[in-house]
mmCIF file with all atom_site columns, C-alpha atoms in Angstrom:
data_model
loop_
_atom_site.group_PDB
_atom_site.id
_atom_site.type_symbol
_atom_site.label_atom_id
_atom_site.label_alt_id
_atom_site.label_comp_id
_atom_site.label_asym_id
_atom_site.label_entity_id
_atom_site.label_seq_id
_atom_site.pdbx_PDB_ins_code
_atom_site.Cartn_x
_atom_site.Cartn_y
_atom_site.Cartn_z
_atom_site.occupancy
_atom_site.B_iso_or_equiv
_atom_site.pdbx_formal_charge
_atom_site.auth_seq_id
_atom_site.auth_comp_id
_atom_site.auth_asym_id
_atom_site.auth_atom_id
_atom_site.pdbx_PDB_model_num
ATOM 1  C CA . MET A 1 1  ? -18.388 -9.525  4.059   1.00 48.00 ? 69  MET A CA 1
ATOM 2  C CA . SER A 1 2  ? -16.506 -6.571  5.490   1.00 52.00 ? 70  SER A CA 1
ATOM 3  C CA . LYS A 1 3  ? -16.269 -3.319  3.586   1.00 57.00 ? 71  LYS A CA 1
ATOM 4  C CA . MET A 1 4  ? -12.919 -1.843  2.705   1.00 54.00 ? 72  MET A CA 1
ATOM 5  C CA . HIS A 1 5  ? -12.233 1.621   4.057   1.00 79.00 ? 73  HIS A CA 1
ATOM 6  C CA . ASN A 1 6  ? -9.959  2.490   1.155   1.00 90.00 ? 74  ASN A CA 1
ATOM 7  C CA . PRO A 1 7  ? -10.332 0.003   -1.707  1.00 96.00 ? 75  PRO A CA 1
ATOM 8  C CA . ALA A 1 8  ? -7.644  -0.248  -4.344  1.00 96.00 ? 76  ALA A CA 1
ATOM 9  C CA . HIS A 1 9  ? -8.364  1.212   -7.747  1.00 98.00 ? 77  HIS A CA 1
ATOM 10 C CA . PRO A 1 10 ? -8.446  -1.571  -10.371 1.00 98.00 ? 78  PRO A CA 1
ATOM 11 C CA . GLY A 1 11 ? -5.553  0.137   -12.155 1.00 98.00 ? 79  GLY A CA 1
ATOM 12 C CA . GLU A 1 12 ? -3.382  -0.297  -9.058  1.00 97.00 ? 80  GLU A CA 1
ATOM 13 C CA . VAL A 1 13 ? -4.264  -3.980  -8.934  1.00 97.00 ? 81  VAL A CA 1
ATOM 14 C CA . LEU A 1 14 ? -3.551  -4.382  -12.638 1.00 98.00 ? 82  LEU A CA 1
ATOM 15 C CA . ARG A 1 15 ? -0.177  -2.692  -12.207 1.00 97.00 ? 83  ARG A CA 1
ATOM 16 C CA . ASP A 1 16 ? 0.703   -5.369  -9.632  1.00 96.00 ? 84  ASP A CA 1
ATOM 17 C CA . TRP A 1 17 ? -0.297  -8.130  -12.083 1.00 95.00 ? 85  TRP A CA 1
ATOM 18 C CA . LEU A 1 18 ? 1.941   -6.872  -14.874 1.00 96.00 ? 86  LEU A CA 1
ATOM 19 C CA . PRO A 1 19 ? 5.467   -8.277  -15.069 1.00 95.00 ? 87  PRO A CA 1
ATOM 20 C CA . GLU A 1 20 ? 8.037   -5.624  -14.120 1.00 95.00 ? 88  GLU A CA 1
ATOM 21 C CA . GLU A 1 21 ? 9.744   -5.841  -17.486 1.00 97.00 ? 89  GLU A CA 1
ATOM 22 C CA . MET A 1 22 ? 6.491   -5.310  -19.447 1.00 97.00 ? 90  MET A CA 1
ATOM 23 C CA . THR A 1 23 ? 5.927   -1.793  -20.714 1.00 97.00 ? 91  THR A CA 1
ATOM 24 C CA . VAL A 1 24 ? 2.562   -0.083  -20.908 1.00 98.00 ? 92  VAL A CA 1
ATOM 25 C CA . THR A 1 25 ? 2.905   -0.150  -24.693 1.00 98.00 ? 93  THR A CA 1
ATOM 26 C CA . GLN A 1 26 ? 3.428   -3.926  -24.696 1.00 98.00 ? 94  GLN A CA 1
ATOM 27 C CA . ALA A 1 27 ? 0.519   -4.526  -22.337 1.00 98.00 ? 95  ALA A CA 1
ATOM 28 C CA . ALA A 1 28 ? -1.741  -2.276  -24.403 1.00 98.00 ? 96  ALA A CA 1
ATOM 29 C CA . LYS A 1 29 ? -0.815  -4.209  -27.518 1.00 98.00 ? 97  LYS A CA 1
ATOM 30 C CA . GLU A 1 30 ? -1.667  -7.499  -25.767 1.00 98.00 ? 98  GLU A CA 1
ATOM 31 C CA . LEU A 1 31 ? -5.041  -6.091  -24.685 1.00 98.00 ? 99  LEU A CA 1
ATOM 32 C CA . GLN A 1 32 ? -5.623  -4.515  -28.124 1.00 98.00 ? 100 GLN A CA 1
ATOM 33 C CA . VAL A 1 33 ? -6.250  -1.066  -26.656 1.00 98.00 ? 101 VAL A CA 1
ATOM 34 C CA . SER A 1 34 ? -4.373  2.183   -27.083 1.00 98.00 ? 102 SER A CA 1
ATOM 35 C CA . ARG A 1 35 ? -1.442  2.996   -24.853 1.00 98.00 ? 103 ARG A CA 1
ATOM 36 C CA . VAL A 1 36 ? -3.323  6.099   -23.667 1.00 98.00 ? 104 VAL A CA 1
ATOM 37 C CA . THR A 1 37 ? -6.352  4.037   -22.643 1.00 98.00 ? 105 THR A CA 1
ATOM 38 C CA . LEU A 1 38 ? -4.266  1.630   -20.595 1.00 98.00 ? 106 LEU A CA 1
ATOM 39 C CA . SER A 1 39 ? -2.139  4.399   -19.119 1.00 98.00 ? 107 SER A CA 1
ATOM 40 C CA . LYS A 1 40 ? -5.251  6.236   -17.899 1.00 98.00 ? 108 LYS A CA 1
ATOM 41 C CA . LEU A 1 41 ? -6.467  3.063   -16.183 1.00 98.00 ? 109 LEU A CA 1
ATOM 42 C CA . LEU A 1 42 ? -3.108  2.337   -14.576 1.00 98.00 ? 110 LEU A CA 1
ATOM 43 C CA . ASN A 1 43 ? -2.842  5.930   -13.320 1.00 97.00 ? 111 ASN A CA 1
ATOM 44 C CA . LYS A 1 44 ? -6.384  6.011   -11.875 1.00 97.00 ? 112 LYS A CA 1
ATOM 45 C CA . LYS A 1 45 ? -7.545  8.563   -14.444 1.00 98.00 ? 113 LYS A CA 1
ATOM 46 C CA . ALA A 1 46 ? -10.109 6.145   -15.894 1.00 98.00 ? 114 ALA A CA 1
ATOM 47 C CA . GLY A 1 47 ? -12.115 3.213   -14.629 1.00 98.00 ? 115 GLY A CA 1
ATOM 48 C CA . VAL A 1 48 ? -12.658 -0.331  -15.806 1.00 98.00 ? 116 VAL A CA 1
ATOM 49 C CA . THR A 1 49 ? -15.477 -0.577  -18.328 1.00 98.00 ? 117 THR A CA 1
ATOM 50 C CA . ALA A 1 50 ? -17.362 -3.780  -19.091 1.00 98.00 ? 118 ALA A CA 1
ATOM 51 C CA . ALA A 1 51 ? -15.380 -4.119  -22.327 1.00 98.00 ? 119 ALA A CA 1
ATOM 52 C CA . MET A 1 52 ? -12.067 -3.669  -20.503 1.00 98.00 ? 120 MET A CA 1
ATOM 53 C CA . ALA A 1 53 ? -13.148 -6.157  -17.835 1.00 98.00 ? 121 ALA A CA 1
ATOM 54 C CA . LEU A 1 54 ? -13.706 -8.737  -20.580 1.00 98.00 ? 122 LEU A CA 1
ATOM 55 C CA . ARG A 1 55 ? -10.273 -8.031  -22.067 1.00 98.00 ? 123 ARG A CA 1
ATOM 56 C CA . LEU A 1 56 ? -8.530  -8.240  -18.684 1.00 98.00 ? 124 LEU A CA 1
ATOM 57 C CA . SER A 1 57 ? -10.296 -11.458 -17.760 1.00 98.00 ? 125 SER A CA 1
ATOM 58 C CA . ALA A 1 58 ? -9.342  -13.107 -21.060 1.00 98.00 ? 126 ALA A CA 1
ATOM 59 C CA . TRP A 1 59 ? -5.728  -11.928 -20.749 1.00 98.00 ? 127 TRP A CA 1
ATOM 60 C CA . LEU A 1 60 ? -5.176  -12.686 -17.072 1.00 97.00 ? 128 LEU A CA 1
ATOM 61 C CA . GLY A 1 61 ? -7.467  -15.688 -16.611 1.00 97.00 ? 129 GLY A CA 1
ATOM 62 C CA . THR A 1 62 ? -9.699  -13.865 -14.143 1.00 97.00 ? 130 THR A CA 1
ATOM 63 C CA . SER A 1 63 ? -13.394 -13.128 -14.022 1.00 98.00 ? 131 SER A CA 1
ATOM 64 C CA . PRO A 1 64 ? -14.775 -9.941  -15.560 1.00 98.00 ? 132 PRO A CA 1
ATOM 65 C CA . ASP A 1 65 ? -16.919 -9.666  -12.433 1.00 98.00 ? 133 ASP A CA 1
ATOM 66 C CA . THR A 1 66 ? -13.756 -9.322  -10.363 1.00 98.00 ? 134 THR A CA 1
ATOM 67 C CA . TRP A 1 67 ? -12.662 -6.225  -12.275 1.00 98.00 ? 135 TRP A CA 1
ATOM 68 C CA . LEU A 1 68 ? -16.130 -4.688  -12.356 1.00 98.00 ? 136 LEU A CA 1
ATOM 69 C CA . GLY A 1 69 ? -16.559 -5.414  -8.648  1.00 98.00 ? 137 GLY A CA 1
ATOM 70 C CA . MET A 1 70 ? -13.308 -3.615  -7.856  1.00 98.00 ? 138 MET A CA 1
ATOM 71 C CA . GLN A 1 71 ? -14.442 -0.655  -9.939  1.00 98.00 ? 139 GLN A CA 1
ATOM 72 C CA . THR A 1 72 ? -17.817 -0.549  -8.181  1.00 98.00 ? 140 THR A CA 1
ATOM 73 C CA . GLN A 1 73 ? -16.195 -0.640  -4.739  1.00 97.00 ? 141 GLN A CA 1
ATOM 74 C CA . TRP A 1 74 ? -13.827 2.184   -5.753  1.00 97.00 ? 142 TRP A CA 1
ATOM 75 C CA . ASP A 1 75 ? -16.686 4.264   -7.195  1.00 97.00 ? 143 ASP A CA 1
ATOM 76 C CA . LEU A 1 76 ? -18.880 3.784   -4.113  1.00 96.00 ? 144 LEU A CA 1
ATOM 77 C CA . TRP A 1 77 ? -16.017 4.610   -1.753  1.00 96.00 ? 145 TRP A CA 1
ATOM 78 C CA . ARG A 1 78 ? -15.326 7.836   -3.630  1.00 95.00 ? 146 ARG A CA 1
ATOM 79 C CA . ALA A 1 79 ? -19.029 8.747   -3.827  1.00 95.00 ? 147 ALA A CA 1
ATOM 80 C CA . LYS A 1 80 ? -19.451 8.248   -0.067  1.00 94.00 ? 148 LYS A CA 1
ATOM 81 C CA . LYS A 1 81 ? -16.668 10.762  0.547   1.00 94.00 ? 149 LYS A CA 1
ATOM 82 C CA . GLN A 1 82 ? -18.613 13.479  -1.306  1.00 95.00 ? 150 GLN A CA 1
ATOM 83 C CA . PRO A 1 83 ? -21.339 15.648  0.280   1.00 95.00 ? 151 PRO A CA 1
ATOM 84 C CA . ARG A 1 84 ? -24.753 14.135  -0.273  1.00 92.00 ? 152 ARG A CA 1
ATOM 85 C CA . PRO A 1 85 ? -28.151 15.796  -0.362  1.00 93.00 ? 153 PRO A CA 1
ATOM 86 C CA . ASN A 1 86 ? -30.660 15.018  2.357   1.00 94.00 ? 154 ASN A CA 1
ATOM 87 C CA . ILE A 1 87 ? -33.140 12.834  0.493   1.00 94.00 ? 155 ILE A CA 1
ATOM 88 C CA . LYS A 1 88 ? -36.335 11.754  2.196   1.00 93.00 ? 156 LYS A CA 1
ATOM 89 C CA . PRO A 1 89 ? -37.358 8.105   1.732   1.00 92.00 ? 157 PRO A CA 1
ATOM 90 C CA . LEU A 1 90 ? -40.203 7.487   -0.700  1.00 92.00 ? 158 LEU A CA 1
ATOM 91 C CA . GLU A 1 91 ? -43.519 7.037   1.055   1.00 91.00 ? 159 GLU A CA 1
ATOM 92 C CA . ARG A 1 92 ? -45.473 4.217   -0.483  1.00 86.00 ? 160 ARG A CA 1
ATOM 93 C CA . LEU A 1 93 ? -49.238 4.515   -0.891  1.00 80.00 ? 161 LEU A CA 1
ATOM 94 C CA . GLN A 1 94 ? -51.255 1.846   0.885   1.00 77.00 ? 162 GLN A CA 1
ATOM 95 C CA . ALA A 1 95 ? -53.654 0.086   -1.489  1.00 67.00 ? 163 ALA A CA 1
#
């Protein structure tokens, strides 16, 4: 499996799934979340939680693992772009 250099945020993917004529308010109502919650996700200001992944999978006929996987890839990609401390590997004691 190849790694993406710049994975899509789950909110971007969700935006592509929504019909053009559907408003954020309508989609939020369908998902039974607040408009603010959905707007934050769609605008990459918030990530997909396990609860949201379950809602999206029920609504769109997808797997919750798909949404959580996208979120994990996004989070790891962003974390790898940040400076990291030099951590020495744990030395195991020989018994």
